[in-house]
PDB file of C-alpha atoms in Angstrom:
ATOM      1  CA  UNK A   1      49.870 -34.890  -5.800  1.00 73.00           C
ATOM      2  CA  UNK A   2      49.500 -33.526  -9.310  1.00 84.00           C
ATOM      3  CA  UNK A   3      49.833 -29.776  -9.705  1.00 94.00           C
ATOM      4  CA  UNK A   4      47.533 -27.334 -11.462  1.00 97.00           C
ATOM      5  CA  UNK A   5      47.128 -28.258 -15.119  1.00 98.00           C
ATOM      6  CA  UNK A   6      46.252 -25.735 -17.785  1.00 98.00           C
ATOM      7  CA  UNK A   7      45.373 -26.546 -21.374  1.00 97.00           C
ATOM      8  CA  UNK A   8      46.242 -25.730 -24.011  1.00 98.00           C
ATOM      9  CA  UNK A   9      49.763 -24.472 -23.402  1.00 97.00           C
ATOM     10  CA  UNK A  10      49.776 -22.226 -26.476  1.00 97.00           C
ATOM     11  CA  UNK A  11      47.032 -20.736 -28.606  1.00 97.00           C
ATOM     12  CA  UNK A  12      47.012 -18.506 -31.644  1.00 98.00           C
ATOM     13  CA  UNK A  13      43.734 -16.840 -32.518  1.00 98.00           C
ATOM     14  CA  UNK A  14      42.535 -14.101 -34.841  1.00 98.00           C
ATOM     15  CA  UNK A  15      40.859 -10.876 -33.783  1.00 98.00           C
ATOM     16  CA  UNK A  16      37.127 -11.314 -33.346  1.00 98.00           C
ATOM     17  CA  UNK A  17      37.312 -15.016 -32.509  1.00 98.00           C
ATOM     18  CA  UNK A  18      36.580 -16.478 -29.121  1.00 98.00           C
ATOM     19  CA  UNK A  19      38.681 -18.803 -27.001  1.00 98.00           C
ATOM     20  CA  UNK A  20      38.169 -21.178 -24.074  1.00 98.00           C
ATOM     21  CA  UNK A  21      40.960 -22.026 -21.659  1.00 98.00           C
ATOM     22  CA  UNK A  22      40.841 -24.895 -19.214  1.00 98.00           C
ATOM     23  CA  UNK A  23      42.223 -25.386 -15.712  1.00 98.00           C
ATOM     24  CA  UNK A  24      42.320 -28.492 -13.535  1.00 98.00           C
ATOM     25  CA  UNK A  25      43.113 -27.597  -9.919  1.00 97.00           C
ATOM     26  CA  UNK A  26      44.992 -29.612  -7.352  1.00 96.00           C
ATOM     27  CA  UNK A  27      42.821 -32.387  -5.973  1.00 95.00           C
ATOM     28  CA  UNK A  28      40.849 -31.134  -2.985  1.00 92.00           C
ATOM     29  CA  UNK A  29      41.191 -27.465  -3.872  1.00 93.00           C
ATOM     30  CA  UNK A  30      37.833 -25.759  -4.212  1.00 93.00           C
ATOM     31  CA  UNK A  31      38.967 -22.287  -5.235  1.00 93.00           C
ATOM     32  CA  UNK A  32      40.222 -21.405  -8.694  1.00 95.00           C
ATOM     33  CA  UNK A  33      41.481 -17.933  -9.605  1.00 95.00           C
ATOM     34  CA  UNK A  34      42.418 -16.619 -13.019  1.00 97.00           C
ATOM     35  CA  UNK A  35      45.054 -13.994 -13.769  1.00 97.00           C
ATOM     36  CA  UNK A  36      46.220 -12.279 -16.925  1.00 98.00           C
ATOM     37  CA  UNK A  37      49.950 -11.541 -17.151  1.00 97.00           C
ATOM     38  CA  UNK A  38      51.443  -9.085 -19.630  1.00 95.00           C
ATOM     39  CA  UNK A  39      54.832  -7.344 -19.664  1.00 90.00           C
ATOM     40  CA  UNK A  40      53.215  -3.940 -19.265  1.00 85.00           C
ATOM     41  CA  UNK A  41      50.562  -4.646 -16.631  1.00 88.00           C
ATOM     42  CA  UNK A  42      52.005  -7.586 -14.743  1.00 91.00           C
ATOM     43  CA  UNK A  43      49.620 -10.030 -13.075  1.00 94.00           C
ATOM     44  CA  UNK A  44      46.045  -8.792 -13.132  1.00 95.00           C
ATOM     45  CA  UNK A  45      43.225 -10.577 -11.324  1.00 94.00           C
ATOM     46  CA  UNK A  46      40.362 -11.708 -13.544  1.00 96.00           C
ATOM     47  CA  UNK A  47      38.034 -13.669 -11.253  1.00 94.00           C
ATOM     48  CA  UNK A  48      37.819 -16.345  -8.599  1.00 93.00           C
ATOM     49  CA  UNK A  49      35.449 -19.266  -8.328  1.00 94.00           C
ATOM     50  CA  UNK A  50      34.692 -21.230  -5.194  1.00 93.00           C
ATOM     51  CA  UNK A  51      32.344 -24.205  -5.187  1.00 92.00           C
ATOM     52  CA  UNK A  52      30.995 -23.300  -8.627  1.00 95.00           C
ATOM     53  CA  UNK A  53      30.193 -19.680  -7.648  1.00 95.00           C
ATOM     54  CA  UNK A  54      32.057 -16.586  -8.719  1.00 94.00           C
ATOM     55  CA  UNK A  55      33.307 -15.106  -5.472  1.00 90.00           C
ATOM     56  CA  UNK A  56      35.432 -12.204  -6.711  1.00 89.00           C
ATOM     57  CA  UNK A  57      35.819 -10.341  -9.953  1.00 92.00           C
ATOM     58  CA  UNK A  58      38.495  -8.031 -11.302  1.00 92.00           C
ATOM     59  CA  UNK A  59      38.161  -5.024 -13.572  1.00 92.00           C
ATOM     60  CA  UNK A  60      37.909  -6.702 -16.926  1.00 96.00           C
ATOM     61  CA  UNK A  61      35.221  -6.227 -19.591  1.00 97.00           C
ATOM     62  CA  UNK A  62      32.320  -8.621 -19.888  1.00 97.00           C
ATOM     63  CA  UNK A  63      34.067 -10.361 -22.799  1.00 98.00           C
ATOM     64  CA  UNK A  64      35.985 -12.241 -20.129  1.00 98.00           C
ATOM     65  CA  UNK A  65      33.920 -14.865 -18.376  1.00 98.00           C
ATOM     66  CA  UNK A  66      34.468 -18.050 -16.486  1.00 98.00           C
ATOM     67  CA  UNK A  67      32.814 -20.950 -14.823  1.00 97.00           C
ATOM     68  CA  UNK A  68      33.599 -23.753 -12.447  1.00 98.00           C
ATOM     69  CA  UNK A  69      32.281 -27.277 -12.543  1.00 97.00           C
ATOM     70  CA  UNK A  70      31.268 -29.539  -9.683  1.00 95.00           C
ATOM     71  CA  UNK A  71      34.673 -31.281  -9.806  1.00 94.00           C
ATOM     72  CA  UNK A  72      36.335 -27.830  -9.321  1.00 95.00           C
ATOM     73  CA  UNK A  73      37.723 -27.757 -12.841  1.00 97.00           C
ATOM     74  CA  UNK A  74      37.368 -24.312 -14.355  1.00 98.00           C
ATOM     75  CA  UNK A  75      37.209 -22.709 -17.752  1.00 98.00           C
ATOM     76  CA  UNK A  76      37.558 -19.132 -18.835  1.00 98.00           C
ATOM     77  CA  UNK A  77      36.231 -17.744 -22.064  1.00 98.00           C
ATOM     78  CA  UNK A  78      37.212 -14.631 -23.959  1.00 98.00           C
ATOM     79  CA  UNK A  79      34.869 -13.540 -26.723  1.00 96.00           C
ATOM     80  CA  UNK A  80      35.507 -11.108 -29.566  1.00 97.00           C
ATOM     81  CA  UNK A  81      39.258 -11.264 -29.115  1.00 98.00           C
ATOM     82  CA  UNK A  82      41.321  -8.083 -29.403  1.00 98.00           C
ATOM     83  CA  UNK A  83      45.037  -7.728 -30.028  1.00 98.00           C
ATOM     84  CA  UNK A  84      45.448  -6.487 -26.460  1.00 97.00           C
ATOM     85  CA  UNK A  85      44.188  -9.809 -25.110  1.00 98.00           C
ATOM     86  CA  UNK A  86      47.500 -11.405 -26.055  1.00 98.00           C
ATOM     87  CA  UNK A  87      48.928 -12.516 -22.731  1.00 98.00           C
ATOM     88  CA  UNK A  88      49.823 -15.389 -20.473  1.00 98.00           C
ATOM     89  CA  UNK A  89      46.676 -16.568 -18.696  1.00 98.00           C
ATOM     90  CA  UNK A  90      47.383 -18.168 -15.365  1.00 98.00           C
ATOM     91  CA  UNK A  91      45.101 -20.279 -13.263  1.00 97.00           C
ATOM     92  CA  UNK A  92      45.710 -20.812  -9.558  1.00 96.00           C
ATOM     93  CA  UNK A  93      44.007 -23.103  -7.113  1.00 95.00           C
ATOM     94  CA  UNK A  94      43.787 -23.064  -3.340  1.00 91.00           C
ATOM     95  CA  UNK A  95      41.737 -24.509  -0.529  1.00 86.00           C
ATOM     96  CA  UNK A  96      39.792 -21.255  -0.571  1.00 76.00           C
ATOM     97  CA  UNK A  97      40.526 -20.070   2.937  1.00 74.00           C
ATOM     98  CA  UNK A  98      41.962 -16.708   3.851  1.00 67.00           C
ATOM     99  CA  UNK A  99      45.763 -16.790   4.244  1.00 67.00           C
ATOM    100  CA  UNK A 100      45.928 -19.555   1.672  1.00 80.00           C
ATOM    101  CA  UNK A 101      48.792 -19.753  -0.793  1.00 89.00           C
ATOM    102  CA  UNK A 102      47.901 -19.878  -4.448  1.00 92.00           C
ATOM    103  CA  UNK A 103      49.213 -22.781  -6.501  1.00 96.00           C
ATOM    104  CA  UNK A 104      49.659 -21.692 -10.083  1.00 97.00           C
ATOM    105  CA  UNK A 105      49.690 -23.651 -13.301  1.00 98.00           C
ATOM    106  CA  UNK A 106      52.192 -22.800 -16.012  1.00 97.00           C
ATOM    107  CA  UNK A 107      49.622 -20.864 -17.985  1.00 98.00           C
ATOM    108  CA  UNK A 108      48.216 -20.679 -21.459  1.00 98.00           C
ATOM    109  CA  UNK A 109      50.061 -18.351 -23.808  1.00 98.00           C
ATOM    110  CA  UNK A 110      47.440 -16.683 -26.010  1.00 98.00           C
ATOM    111  CA  UNK A 111      48.502 -14.762 -29.083  1.00 98.00           C
ATOM    112  CA  UNK A 112      45.887 -12.749 -30.967  1.00 98.00           C
ATOM    113  CA  UNK A 113      46.782 -11.749 -34.522  1.00 98.00           C
TER     114      UNK A 113
ATOM    115  CA  UNK B   1      45.098   5.223  -5.870  1.00 71.00           C
ATOM    116  CA  UNK B   2      46.275   1.837  -4.672  1.00 78.00           C
ATOM    117  CA  UNK B   3      49.755   0.806  -5.675  1.00 86.00           C
ATOM    118  CA  UNK B   4      52.210  -1.990  -5.057  1.00 92.00           C
ATOM    119  CA  UNK B   5      55.730  -1.062  -6.079  1.00 94.00           C
ATOM    120  CA  UNK B   6      58.735  -3.298  -6.457  1.00 95.00           C
ATOM    121  CA  UNK B   7      62.220  -2.412  -7.706  1.00 84.00           C
ATOM    122  CA  UNK B   8      61.621  -1.864 -11.391  1.00 78.00           C
ATOM    123  CA  UNK B   9      65.242  -2.480 -12.328  1.00 86.00           C
ATOM    124  CA  UNK B  10      66.857  -5.878 -12.182  1.00 94.00           C
ATOM    125  CA  UNK B  11      68.993  -6.650  -9.178  1.00 96.00           C
ATOM    126  CA  UNK B  12      72.389  -8.097 -10.074  1.00 97.00           C
ATOM    127  CA  UNK B  13      74.443  -9.602  -7.271  1.00 97.00           C
ATOM    128  CA  UNK B  14      77.406 -11.877  -6.800  1.00 98.00           C
ATOM    129  CA  UNK B  15      76.977 -15.464  -5.666  1.00 98.00           C
ATOM    130  CA  UNK B  16      77.216 -15.795  -1.908  1.00 98.00           C
ATOM    131  CA  UNK B  17      75.936 -12.301  -1.180  1.00 98.00           C
ATOM    132  CA  UNK B  18      72.564 -11.391   0.327  1.00 98.00           C
ATOM    133  CA  UNK B  19      69.897 -10.192  -2.070  1.00 97.00           C
ATOM    134  CA  UNK B  20      67.351  -7.730  -0.694  1.00 97.00           C
ATOM    135  CA  UNK B  21      64.168  -7.006  -2.607  1.00 97.00           C
ATOM    136  CA  UNK B  22      61.672  -4.307  -1.685  1.00 97.00           C
ATOM    137  CA  UNK B  23      57.891  -4.171  -1.847  1.00 96.00           C
ATOM    138  CA  UNK B  24      56.152  -0.885  -1.024  1.00 96.00           C
ATOM    139  CA  UNK B  25      52.428  -0.332  -1.045  1.00 94.00           C
ATOM    140  CA  UNK B  26      50.050   2.611  -0.741  1.00 90.00           C
ATOM    141  CA  UNK B  27      46.356   2.805   0.127  1.00 86.00           C
ATOM    142  CA  UNK B  28      46.158  -0.802   1.208  1.00 85.00           C
ATOM    143  CA  UNK B  29      45.697  -2.223   4.674  1.00 82.00           C
ATOM    144  CA  UNK B  30      46.614  -5.833   4.007  1.00 84.00           C
ATOM    145  CA  UNK B  31      46.106  -8.485   6.624  1.00 80.00           C
ATOM    146  CA  UNK B  32      49.065 -10.296   5.153  1.00 88.00           C
ATOM    147  CA  UNK B  33      51.563 -10.281   2.360  1.00 92.00           C
ATOM    148  CA  UNK B  34      52.951 -13.107   0.253  1.00 94.00           C
ATOM    149  CA  UNK B  35      56.089 -13.577  -1.832  1.00 97.00           C
ATOM    150  CA  UNK B  36      56.271 -15.694  -4.969  1.00 98.00           C
ATOM    151  CA  UNK B  37      59.020 -16.719  -7.338  1.00 98.00           C
ATOM    152  CA  UNK B  38      58.467 -16.930 -11.083  1.00 97.00           C
ATOM    153  CA  UNK B  39      60.789 -18.508 -13.635  1.00 97.00           C
ATOM    154  CA  UNK B  40      60.503 -17.714 -17.373  1.00 94.00           C
ATOM    155  CA  UNK B  41      57.599 -19.518 -19.005  1.00 91.00           C
ATOM    156  CA  UNK B  42      56.307 -20.868 -15.688  1.00 95.00           C
ATOM    157  CA  UNK B  43      53.635 -19.881 -13.198  1.00 97.00           C
ATOM    158  CA  UNK B  44      54.555 -18.201  -9.893  1.00 97.00           C
ATOM    159  CA  UNK B  45      55.509 -20.451  -6.996  1.00 97.00           C
ATOM    160  CA  UNK B  46      54.564 -19.534  -3.425  1.00 96.00           C
ATOM    161  CA  UNK B  47      57.499 -18.893  -1.084  1.00 97.00           C
ATOM    162  CA  UNK B  48      56.423 -17.186   2.134  1.00 95.00           C
ATOM    163  CA  UNK B  49      53.490 -15.519   3.836  1.00 93.00           C
ATOM    164  CA  UNK B  50      53.768 -12.945   6.611  1.00 93.00           C
ATOM    165  CA  UNK B  51      50.874 -11.614   8.674  1.00 90.00           C
ATOM    166  CA  UNK B  52      50.414  -7.970   9.646  1.00 88.00           C
ATOM    167  CA  UNK B  53      51.228  -8.728  13.295  1.00 89.00           C
ATOM    168  CA  UNK B  54      54.481 -10.517  12.404  1.00 92.00           C
ATOM    169  CA  UNK B  55      57.656  -8.506  12.013  1.00 88.00           C
ATOM    170  CA  UNK B  56      59.766 -11.227  10.452  1.00 96.00           C
ATOM    171  CA  UNK B  57      59.444 -14.694   8.968  1.00 96.00           C
ATOM    172  CA  UNK B  58      62.200 -17.105   7.961  1.00 97.00           C
ATOM    173  CA  UNK B  59      62.411 -20.207   5.815  1.00 95.00           C
ATOM    174  CA  UNK B  60      65.826 -21.705   5.150  1.00 96.00           C
ATOM    175  CA  UNK B  61      67.829 -18.980   3.327  1.00 98.00           C
ATOM    176  CA  UNK B  62      64.788 -16.731   2.944  1.00 98.00           C
ATOM    177  CA  UNK B  63      63.695 -13.966   5.293  1.00 98.00           C
ATOM    178  CA  UNK B  64      60.754 -11.597   4.977  1.00 98.00           C
ATOM    179  CA  UNK B  65      60.014  -8.522   7.057  1.00 97.00           C
ATOM    180  CA  UNK B  66      56.765  -6.594   7.156  1.00 94.00           C
ATOM    181  CA  UNK B  67      56.517  -3.016   8.428  1.00 93.00           C
ATOM    182  CA  UNK B  68      52.894  -1.839   8.351  1.00 90.00           C
ATOM    183  CA  UNK B  69      53.922   1.658   9.483  1.00 92.00           C
ATOM    184  CA  UNK B  70      56.318   2.104   6.573  1.00 93.00           C
ATOM    185  CA  UNK B  71      53.974   0.065   4.347  1.00 93.00           C
ATOM    186  CA  UNK B  72      56.913  -1.991   3.227  1.00 95.00           C
ATOM    187  CA  UNK B  73      58.089  -5.573   3.043  1.00 96.00           C
ATOM    188  CA  UNK B  74      61.681  -6.639   2.504  1.00 97.00           C
ATOM    189  CA  UNK B  75      62.597 -10.037   1.081  1.00 98.00           C
ATOM    190  CA  UNK B  76      66.106 -11.335   1.722  1.00 98.00           C
ATOM    191  CA  UNK B  77      67.923 -14.301   0.200  1.00 98.00           C
ATOM    192  CA  UNK B  78      71.123 -15.068   2.059  1.00 98.00           C
ATOM    193  CA  UNK B  79      74.081 -16.909   0.522  1.00 98.00           C
ATOM    194  CA  UNK B  80      72.512 -16.422  -2.886  1.00 98.00           C
ATOM    195  CA  UNK B  81      73.133 -18.923  -5.686  1.00 98.00           C
ATOM    196  CA  UNK B  82      72.764 -18.699  -9.469  1.00 98.00           C
ATOM    197  CA  UNK B  83      69.723 -20.996  -9.107  1.00 98.00           C
ATOM    198  CA  UNK B  84      68.009 -18.168  -7.185  1.00 98.00           C
ATOM    199  CA  UNK B  85      67.900 -16.100 -10.383  1.00 98.00           C
ATOM    200  CA  UNK B  86      64.231 -15.457 -11.150  1.00 98.00           C
ATOM    201  CA  UNK B  87      61.514 -12.825 -10.867  1.00 97.00           C
ATOM    202  CA  UNK B  88      60.201 -12.300  -7.353  1.00 98.00           C
ATOM    203  CA  UNK B  89      56.663 -11.038  -6.844  1.00 97.00           C
ATOM    204  CA  UNK B  90      55.022  -9.660  -3.740  1.00 96.00           C
ATOM    205  CA  UNK B  91      51.268  -9.885  -3.334  1.00 94.00           C
ATOM    206  CA  UNK B  92      48.706  -8.428  -0.941  1.00 91.00           C
ATOM    207  CA  UNK B  93      45.336  -9.878  -0.062  1.00 81.00           C
ATOM    208  CA  UNK B  94      42.823  -7.182  -0.994  1.00 74.00           C
ATOM    209  CA  UNK B  95      39.605  -8.869   0.033  1.00 66.00           C
ATOM    210  CA  UNK B  96      38.246 -12.372  -0.048  1.00 63.00           C
ATOM    211  CA  UNK B  97      40.727 -14.470  -1.938  1.00 63.00           C
ATOM    212  CA  UNK B  98      41.815 -11.739  -4.353  1.00 79.00           C
ATOM    213  CA  UNK B  99      45.580 -11.403  -4.348  1.00 86.00           C
ATOM    214  CA  UNK B 100      46.974  -8.237  -5.896  1.00 90.00           C
ATOM    215  CA  UNK B 101      50.503  -8.564  -7.255  1.00 94.00           C
ATOM    216  CA  UNK B 102      53.367  -6.177  -7.716  1.00 95.00           C
ATOM    217  CA  UNK B 103      55.148  -6.072 -11.072  1.00 94.00           C
ATOM    218  CA  UNK B 104      58.037  -8.135  -9.735  1.00 96.00           C
ATOM    219  CA  UNK B 105      61.786  -7.702  -9.449  1.00 96.00           C
ATOM    220  CA  UNK B 106      64.213  -9.661 -11.613  1.00 97.00           C
ATOM    221  CA  UNK B 107      67.085 -11.086  -9.600  1.00 98.00           C
ATOM    222  CA  UNK B 108      70.268 -12.225 -11.336  1.00 98.00           C
ATOM    223  CA  UNK B 109      72.889 -14.003  -9.297  1.00 98.00           C
ATOM    224  CA  UNK B 110      76.260 -14.267 -11.013  1.00 97.00           C
ATOM    225  CA  UNK B 111      78.848 -16.905 -10.186  1.00 94.00           C
TER     226      UNK B 111
END
């Protein structure tokens, strides 16, 4: 079974631009969660989608948004990029049940200059 | 405020010894706790889950304990190997499917 795939692997953007990151979950997984990882803050929860609906949301500004498609693939968008948005963005999929393990992709490394 | 704390300093041990990593939490009442391993440039990989009513869980060379009175979980790797060198993260389920992670502990196993 293929793992979680995130594209692109690396991105360099300029302040003020916007960016879209993509995540393809493991086949059969209906839940997709997004996390931001930085050296200072560690892994921070952004949001979770289940069957195309946002089920949970973290404490991030409205510039961070996401969506999930009917095939469970998900995208997250960051508008008006700031230098502080530079991070590793990780997507994780699961079956969506409580007690479920998260299966992470290897992330998209975003650098904002 | 809610906190999950893991050893902030790296843990350096000799091959063959047991590594013990700590996860302490405050102002959470988690139903369960998970441990993940993360290698540089890669996403975390799930290792073990332990429920609040379980004291101990084992998987091969790994052992996790969960003390809800002390609000602490211990993660042990016995007979450690250089290949065990990585960052280990503990995570609590806050609500729904939202996992909250600790900052992680770097483990270095020297041969």
